[in-house]
Coordinates of C-alpha atoms and ligand atoms in Angstrom, one line a residue:
X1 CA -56.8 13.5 207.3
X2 CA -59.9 10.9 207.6
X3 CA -59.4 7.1 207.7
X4 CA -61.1 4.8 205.1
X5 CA -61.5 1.0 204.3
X6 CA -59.3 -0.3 201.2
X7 CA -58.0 -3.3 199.5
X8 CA -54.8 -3.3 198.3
X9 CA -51.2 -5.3 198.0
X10 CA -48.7 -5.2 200.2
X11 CA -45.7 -6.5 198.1
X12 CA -45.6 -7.5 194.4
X13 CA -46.0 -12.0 195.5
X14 CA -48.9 -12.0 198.1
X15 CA -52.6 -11.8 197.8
X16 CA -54.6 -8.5 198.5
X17 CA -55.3 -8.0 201.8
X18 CA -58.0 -5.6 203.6
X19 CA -56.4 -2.2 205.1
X20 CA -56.8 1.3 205.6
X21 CA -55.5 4.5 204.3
X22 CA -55.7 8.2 205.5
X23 CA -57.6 10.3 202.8
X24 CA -56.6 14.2 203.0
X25 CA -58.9 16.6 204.4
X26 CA -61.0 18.0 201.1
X27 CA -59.1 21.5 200.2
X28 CA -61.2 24.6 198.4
X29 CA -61.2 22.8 195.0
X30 CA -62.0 19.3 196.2
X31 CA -64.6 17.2 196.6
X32 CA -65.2 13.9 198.5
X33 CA -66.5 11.1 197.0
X34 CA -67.8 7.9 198.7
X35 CA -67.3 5.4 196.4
X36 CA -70.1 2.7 195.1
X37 CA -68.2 0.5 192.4
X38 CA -64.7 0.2 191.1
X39 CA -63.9 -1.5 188.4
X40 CA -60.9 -3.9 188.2
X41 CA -58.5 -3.4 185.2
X42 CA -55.8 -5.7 183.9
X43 CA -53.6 -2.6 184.9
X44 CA -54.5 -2.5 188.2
X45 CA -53.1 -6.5 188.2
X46 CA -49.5 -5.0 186.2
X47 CA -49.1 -2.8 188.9
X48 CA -50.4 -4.8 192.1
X49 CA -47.4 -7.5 190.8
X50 CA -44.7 -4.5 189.6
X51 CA -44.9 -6.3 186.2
X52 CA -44.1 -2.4 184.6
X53 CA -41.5 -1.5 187.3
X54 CA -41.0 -2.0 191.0
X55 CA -44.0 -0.3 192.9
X56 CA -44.1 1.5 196.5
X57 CA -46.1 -1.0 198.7
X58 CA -48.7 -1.2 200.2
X59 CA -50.7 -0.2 197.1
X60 CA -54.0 0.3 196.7
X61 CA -55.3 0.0 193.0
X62 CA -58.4 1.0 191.1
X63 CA -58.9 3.5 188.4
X64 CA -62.4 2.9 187.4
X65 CA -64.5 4.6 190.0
X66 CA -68.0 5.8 190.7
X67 CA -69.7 6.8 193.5
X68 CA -71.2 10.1 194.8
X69 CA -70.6 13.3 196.2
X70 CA -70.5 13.6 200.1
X71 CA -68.6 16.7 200.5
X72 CA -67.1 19.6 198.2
X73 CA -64.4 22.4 199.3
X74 CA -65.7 26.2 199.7
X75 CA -64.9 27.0 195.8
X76 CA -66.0 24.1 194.1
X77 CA -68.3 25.0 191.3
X78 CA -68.3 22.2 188.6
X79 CA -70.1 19.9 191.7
X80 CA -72.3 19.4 194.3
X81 CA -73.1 17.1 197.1
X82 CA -75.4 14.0 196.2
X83 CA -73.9 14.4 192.3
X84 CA -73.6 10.8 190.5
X85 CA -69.3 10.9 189.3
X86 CA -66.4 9.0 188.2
X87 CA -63.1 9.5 188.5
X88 CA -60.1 7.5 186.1
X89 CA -56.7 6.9 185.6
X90 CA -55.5 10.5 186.6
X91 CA -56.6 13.2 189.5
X92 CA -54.3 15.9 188.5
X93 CA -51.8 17.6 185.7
X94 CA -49.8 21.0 185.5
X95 CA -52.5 21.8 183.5
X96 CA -50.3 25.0 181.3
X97 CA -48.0 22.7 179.1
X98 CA -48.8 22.6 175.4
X99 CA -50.4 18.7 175.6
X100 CA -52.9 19.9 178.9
X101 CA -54.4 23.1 177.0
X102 CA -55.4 20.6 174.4
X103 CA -56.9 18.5 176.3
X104 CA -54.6 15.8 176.4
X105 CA -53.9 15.5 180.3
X106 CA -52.9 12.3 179.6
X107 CA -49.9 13.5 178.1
X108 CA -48.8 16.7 180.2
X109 CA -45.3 17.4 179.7
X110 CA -44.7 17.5 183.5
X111 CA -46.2 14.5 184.1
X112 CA -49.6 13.8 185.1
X113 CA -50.6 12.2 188.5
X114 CA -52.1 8.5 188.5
X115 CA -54.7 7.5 190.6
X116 CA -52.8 5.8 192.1
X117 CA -48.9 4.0 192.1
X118 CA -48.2 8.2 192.1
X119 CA -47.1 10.6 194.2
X120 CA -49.7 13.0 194.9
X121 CA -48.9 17.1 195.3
X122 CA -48.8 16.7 199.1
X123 CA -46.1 14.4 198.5
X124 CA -47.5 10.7 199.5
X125 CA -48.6 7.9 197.3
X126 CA -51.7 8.3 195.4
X127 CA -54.1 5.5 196.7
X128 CA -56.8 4.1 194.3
X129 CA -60.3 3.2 194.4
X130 CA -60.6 0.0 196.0
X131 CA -61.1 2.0 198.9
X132 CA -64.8 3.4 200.1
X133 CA -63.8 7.4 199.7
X134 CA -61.4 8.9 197.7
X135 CA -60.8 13.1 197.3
X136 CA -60.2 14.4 194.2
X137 CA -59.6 18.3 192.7
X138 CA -63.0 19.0 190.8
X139 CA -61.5 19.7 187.5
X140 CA -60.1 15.5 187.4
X141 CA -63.9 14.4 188.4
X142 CA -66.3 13.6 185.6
X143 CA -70.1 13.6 185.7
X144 CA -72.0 10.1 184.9
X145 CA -75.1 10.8 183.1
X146 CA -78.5 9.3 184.7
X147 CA -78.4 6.8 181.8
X148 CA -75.9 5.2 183.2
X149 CA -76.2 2.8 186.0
X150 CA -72.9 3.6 188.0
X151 CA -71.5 0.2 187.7
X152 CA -71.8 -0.1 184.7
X153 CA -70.2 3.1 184.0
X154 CA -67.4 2.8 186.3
X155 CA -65.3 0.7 183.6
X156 CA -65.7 3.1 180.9
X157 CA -63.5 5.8 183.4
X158 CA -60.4 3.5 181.7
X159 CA -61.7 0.7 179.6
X160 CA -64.3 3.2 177.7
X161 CA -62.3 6.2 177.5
X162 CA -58.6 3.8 176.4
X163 CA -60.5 2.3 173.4
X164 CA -63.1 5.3 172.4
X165 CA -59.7 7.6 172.0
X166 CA -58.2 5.6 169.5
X167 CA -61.5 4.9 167.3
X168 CA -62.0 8.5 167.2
X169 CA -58.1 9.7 166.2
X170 CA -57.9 6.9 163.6
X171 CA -61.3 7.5 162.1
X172 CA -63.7 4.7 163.3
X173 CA -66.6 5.2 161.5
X174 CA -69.3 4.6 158.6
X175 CA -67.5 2.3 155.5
X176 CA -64.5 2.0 158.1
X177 CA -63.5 -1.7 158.5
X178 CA -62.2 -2.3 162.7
X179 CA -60.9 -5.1 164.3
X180 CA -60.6 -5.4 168.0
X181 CA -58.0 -8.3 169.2
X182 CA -58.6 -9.7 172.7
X183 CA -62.4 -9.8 173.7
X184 CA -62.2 -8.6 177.7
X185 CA -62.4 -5.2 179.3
X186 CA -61.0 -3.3 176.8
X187 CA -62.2 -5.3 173.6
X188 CA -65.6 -5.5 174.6
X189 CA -65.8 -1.7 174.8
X190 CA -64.2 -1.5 171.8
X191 CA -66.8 -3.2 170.1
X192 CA -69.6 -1.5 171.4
X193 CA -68.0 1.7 171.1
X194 CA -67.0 0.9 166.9
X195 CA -70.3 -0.4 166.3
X196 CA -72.2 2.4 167.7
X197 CA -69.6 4.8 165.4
X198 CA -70.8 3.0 162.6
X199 CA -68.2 0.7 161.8
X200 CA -68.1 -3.1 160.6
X201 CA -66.5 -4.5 163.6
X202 CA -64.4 -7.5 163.5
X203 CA -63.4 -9.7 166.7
X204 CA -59.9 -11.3 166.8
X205 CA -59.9 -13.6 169.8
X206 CA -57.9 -16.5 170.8
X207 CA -60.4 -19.2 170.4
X208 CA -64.3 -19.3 169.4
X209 CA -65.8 -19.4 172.9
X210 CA -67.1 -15.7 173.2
X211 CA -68.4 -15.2 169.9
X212 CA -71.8 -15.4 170.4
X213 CA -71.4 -12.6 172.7
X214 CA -68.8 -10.9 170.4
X215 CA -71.8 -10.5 167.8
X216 CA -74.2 -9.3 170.2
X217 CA -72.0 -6.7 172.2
X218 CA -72.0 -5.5 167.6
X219 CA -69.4 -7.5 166.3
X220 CA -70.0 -8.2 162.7
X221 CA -67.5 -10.8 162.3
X222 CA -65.6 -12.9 164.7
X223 CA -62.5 -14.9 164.3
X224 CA -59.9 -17.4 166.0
X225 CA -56.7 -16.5 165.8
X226 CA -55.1 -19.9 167.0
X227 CA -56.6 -21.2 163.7
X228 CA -54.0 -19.9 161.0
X229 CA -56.7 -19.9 158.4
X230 CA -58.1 -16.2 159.7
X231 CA -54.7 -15.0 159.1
X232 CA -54.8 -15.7 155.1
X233 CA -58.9 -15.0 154.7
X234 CA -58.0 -11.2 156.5
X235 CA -54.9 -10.1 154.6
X236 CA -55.2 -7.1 154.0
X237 CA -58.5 -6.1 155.3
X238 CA -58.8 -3.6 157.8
X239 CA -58.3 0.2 158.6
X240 CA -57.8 -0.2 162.2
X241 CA -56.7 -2.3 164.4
X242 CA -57.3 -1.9 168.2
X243 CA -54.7 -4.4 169.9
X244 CA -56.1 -4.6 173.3
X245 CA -53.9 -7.6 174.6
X246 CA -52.1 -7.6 177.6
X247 CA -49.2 -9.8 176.4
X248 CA -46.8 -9.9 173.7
X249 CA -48.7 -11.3 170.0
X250 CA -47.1 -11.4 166.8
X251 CA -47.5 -8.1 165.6
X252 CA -45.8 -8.9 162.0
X253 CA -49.2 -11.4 161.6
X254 CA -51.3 -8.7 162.6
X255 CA -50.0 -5.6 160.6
X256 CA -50.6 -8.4 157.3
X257 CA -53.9 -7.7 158.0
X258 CA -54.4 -3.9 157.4
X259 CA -54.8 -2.2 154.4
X260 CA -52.9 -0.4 152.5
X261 CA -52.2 3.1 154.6
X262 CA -53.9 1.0 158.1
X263 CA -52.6 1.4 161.8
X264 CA -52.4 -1.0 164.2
X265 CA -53.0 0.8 167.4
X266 CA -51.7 -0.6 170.6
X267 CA -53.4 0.3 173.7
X268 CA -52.1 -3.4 175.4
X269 CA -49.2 -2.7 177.9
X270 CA -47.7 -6.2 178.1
X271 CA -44.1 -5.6 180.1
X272 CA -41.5 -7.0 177.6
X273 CA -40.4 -5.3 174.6
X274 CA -42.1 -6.7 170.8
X275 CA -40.3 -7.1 168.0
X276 CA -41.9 -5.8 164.1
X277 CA -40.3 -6.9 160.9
X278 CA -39.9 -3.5 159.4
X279 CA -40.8 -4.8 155.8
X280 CA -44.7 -5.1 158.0
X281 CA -44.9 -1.4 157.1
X282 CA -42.8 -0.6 154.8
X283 CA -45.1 -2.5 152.0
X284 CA -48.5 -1.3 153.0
X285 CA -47.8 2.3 154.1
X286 CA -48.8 1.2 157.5
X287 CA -48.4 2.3 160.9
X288 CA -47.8 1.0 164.2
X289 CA -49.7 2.9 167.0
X290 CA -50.0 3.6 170.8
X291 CA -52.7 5.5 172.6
X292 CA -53.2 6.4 176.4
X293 CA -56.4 6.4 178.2
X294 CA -57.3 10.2 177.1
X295 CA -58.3 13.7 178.6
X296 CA -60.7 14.8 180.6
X297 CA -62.9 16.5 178.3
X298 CA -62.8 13.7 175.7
X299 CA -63.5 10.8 179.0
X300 CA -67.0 13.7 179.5
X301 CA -67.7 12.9 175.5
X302 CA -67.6 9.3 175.9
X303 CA -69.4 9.2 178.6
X304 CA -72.3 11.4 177.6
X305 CA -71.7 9.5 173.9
X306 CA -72.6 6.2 176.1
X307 CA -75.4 7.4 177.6
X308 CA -77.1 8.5 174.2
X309 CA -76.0 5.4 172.6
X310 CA -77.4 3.1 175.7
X311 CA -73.9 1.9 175.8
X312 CA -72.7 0.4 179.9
X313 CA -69.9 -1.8 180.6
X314 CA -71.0 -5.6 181.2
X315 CA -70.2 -6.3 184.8
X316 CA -70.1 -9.0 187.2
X317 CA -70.3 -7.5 190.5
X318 CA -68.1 -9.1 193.1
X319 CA -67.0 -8.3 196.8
X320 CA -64.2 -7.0 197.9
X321 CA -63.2 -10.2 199.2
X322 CA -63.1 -11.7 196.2
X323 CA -60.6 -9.5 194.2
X324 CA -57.5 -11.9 194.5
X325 CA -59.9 -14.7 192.9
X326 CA -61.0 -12.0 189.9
X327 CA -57.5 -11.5 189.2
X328 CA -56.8 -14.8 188.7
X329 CA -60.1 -15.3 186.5
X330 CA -58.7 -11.6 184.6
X331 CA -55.4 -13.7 184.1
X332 CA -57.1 -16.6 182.5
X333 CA -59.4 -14.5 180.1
X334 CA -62.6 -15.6 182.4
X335 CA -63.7 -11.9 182.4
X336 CA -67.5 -11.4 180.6
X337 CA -66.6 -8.6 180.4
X338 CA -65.6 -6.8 183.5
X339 CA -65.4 -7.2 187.0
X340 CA -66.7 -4.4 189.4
X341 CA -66.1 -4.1 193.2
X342 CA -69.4 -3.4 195.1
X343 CA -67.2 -0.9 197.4
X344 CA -70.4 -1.2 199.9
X345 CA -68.3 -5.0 201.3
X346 CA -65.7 -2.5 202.8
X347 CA -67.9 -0.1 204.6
Ligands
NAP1 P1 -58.4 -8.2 179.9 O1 -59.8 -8.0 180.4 O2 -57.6 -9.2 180.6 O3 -58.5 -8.4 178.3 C1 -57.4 -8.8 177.5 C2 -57.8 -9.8 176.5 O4 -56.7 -10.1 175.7 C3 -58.3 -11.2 177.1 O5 -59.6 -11.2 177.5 C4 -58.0 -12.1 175.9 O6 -59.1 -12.0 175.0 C5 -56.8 -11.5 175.3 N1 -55.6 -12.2 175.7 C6 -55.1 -12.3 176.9 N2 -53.9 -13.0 176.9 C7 -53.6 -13.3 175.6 C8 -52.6 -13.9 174.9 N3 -51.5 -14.4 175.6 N4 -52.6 -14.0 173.6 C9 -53.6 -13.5 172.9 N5 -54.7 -12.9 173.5 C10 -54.7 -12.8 174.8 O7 -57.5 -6.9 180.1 P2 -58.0 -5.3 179.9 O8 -58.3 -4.8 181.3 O9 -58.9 -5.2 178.8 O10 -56.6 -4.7 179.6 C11 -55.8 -5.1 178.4 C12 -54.5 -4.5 178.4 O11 -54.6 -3.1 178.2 C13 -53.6 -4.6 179.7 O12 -52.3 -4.8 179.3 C14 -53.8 -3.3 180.3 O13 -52.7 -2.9 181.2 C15 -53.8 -2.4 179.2 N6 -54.4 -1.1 179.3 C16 -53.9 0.0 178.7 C17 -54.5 1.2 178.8 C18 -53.9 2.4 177.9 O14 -54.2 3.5 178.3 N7 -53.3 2.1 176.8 C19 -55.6 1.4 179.6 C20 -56.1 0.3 180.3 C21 -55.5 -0.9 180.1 P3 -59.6 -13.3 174.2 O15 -60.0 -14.3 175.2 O16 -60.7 -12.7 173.4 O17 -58.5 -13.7 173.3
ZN2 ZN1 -57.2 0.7 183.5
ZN3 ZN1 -49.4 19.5 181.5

């Protein structure tokens, strides 16, 4: 076991306070990574308050890591010391059920293990990464492509890889109409990610404010959805819709606006349960959706897709004494488009 420098919460009330955590020592198939940026996702706030259900304190979040290679264990052969990597929401899965020889990690039948709020193999909590190291089994690391600057890649470890896995399972593409709701970490990936599929993208946001950047990030349209007028010009419109809104919306309002045979895709995780009018999907032959994050292999493709396509997060780089006063500005949609921990203010 090694010490490291974190950030994390100590009960689900008070702010995030400095602390340290013991790392285990790396085994054959791990490697050790000293961490250079983590990016800070709405879900690392659900689960630093126990908004989804009551956590194990003290908790250290962050699923959107990058950083380098220090170390690797004597049979690692996917990487080497010095590599440029990322790690996301999950550093392990049984790897034999059905869902992990697809592919689909993120929906192993046993039970994958989070980054963190988990319990790890050895049998203590998973720790995240605001923290300066972190040791991972090769197979759950991915490799960031030179492209890529690694803070602005670290968000697309959950941000990039949540909203590229539903454009691609519901068909984002060329003649394909897409709306994203909610313009932060999530929506503003999704927007990048549609547009460079080839899709006319749509931006359903609150008010107005961001739509200058909305059209720049490829947006080809951008709406308010306070004003109830959007609601009538829309009906009917689009293919897709990628909710990416952390609290409850009418959903009824928003299924009026697919097409006939269009899903609504949920990737938002707000706590309480939503209510649908049935007769929203009867009509329309349309479906309401969920998607998780997505596996390994497909988080590799959207990376390397990213790097083709020129495609980074949009950061604002913050220290790690400044995460209590991001989550607050996360809370109050003041997020252009995501925050990123420079993980050198713990060292
Ligand atoms: P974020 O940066 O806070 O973005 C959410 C956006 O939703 C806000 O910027 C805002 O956009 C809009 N919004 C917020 N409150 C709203 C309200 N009351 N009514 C209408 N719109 C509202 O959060 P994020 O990091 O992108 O995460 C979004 C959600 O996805 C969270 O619940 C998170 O836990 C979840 N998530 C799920 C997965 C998954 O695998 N499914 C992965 C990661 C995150 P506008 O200002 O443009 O309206
Ligand atoms: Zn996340
Ligand atoms: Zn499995």
């Amino acid at each position: 076991m090694f010490t490291v420098n974190a950030y994390g919460a100590t009960s689900a009330t008070e702010p995030l306070v400095p602390m340290t955590i013991e790392r285990r020592d790396p085994g054959p198939h791990d490697v050790v990574i000293e961490i250079h940026y983590t990016g800070i996702c709405h879900s690392d706030i659900h689960h630093a308050r126990s908004d989804w259900k009551q956590e194990t304190y003290p908790l250290v979040p962050g699923h959107e890591i990058a950083g380098i290679i220090t170390e690797v264990g004597a049979e690692v052969t996917r990487h080497a010391v010095g590599d440029r990597v990322g790690v996301g929401c999950m550093i392990d899965s049984c790897r034999e059920c059905a869902n992990c020889r697809k592919g689909e990690e993120q929906y192993c039948l046993k039970g994958n293990t989070l980054t963190y709020a988990d319990t790890g193999a050895d049998g203590r909590p998973t720790q995240g990464g605001y923290s300066t190291h972190i040791v991972v089994t090769e197979d759950f690391v991915l490799k960031i492509p030179d492209a890529l600057s690694l803070e602005a890649a670290a968000p697309l470890l959950c941000a990039g890889i949540t909203t590229w896995t539903p454009l691609r399972d519901w068909g984002a593409g060329p003649g394909k109409k897409v709306a994203v709701v909610g313009l932060g970490g999530l929506g503003h990936m999704a927007v990048k990610l549609a547009h460079a599929m080839g899709a006319e993208v749509t931006v359903l946001s609150q008010s107005l404010r961001k739509k200058d950047d909305g059209l720049r990030l490829g947006a080809h349209s951008y709406y308010a959805t306070s004003d109830p007028a959007t609601f009538e010009e829309l009906a009917g419109t689009f293919d897709l819709i990628v909710n990416t809104v952390s609290a409850n919306l009418d959903l009824d309002a928003y299924l009026s606006l697919l097409a006939t045979g269009g899903t609504l895709a949920n990737v938002g995780a707000p706590a309480e349960p939503v209510a649908v009018n049935v007769f929203s999907l009867l009509g329309g032959h349309r479906s309401l959706a969920g998607s998780l994050i997505g596996g390994i292999g497909e988080t590799q493709r959207m990376l390397d897709f990213c790097a083709e396509h020129g495609l980074g997060c949009d950061v604002e780089i913050v220290p790690a004494d400044r995460i209590n006063e991001t989550y607050e500005r996360v809370l109050a949609s003041d997020v252009r488009y995501r925050f990123a921990i420079d993980i050198s203010t713990l060292r």
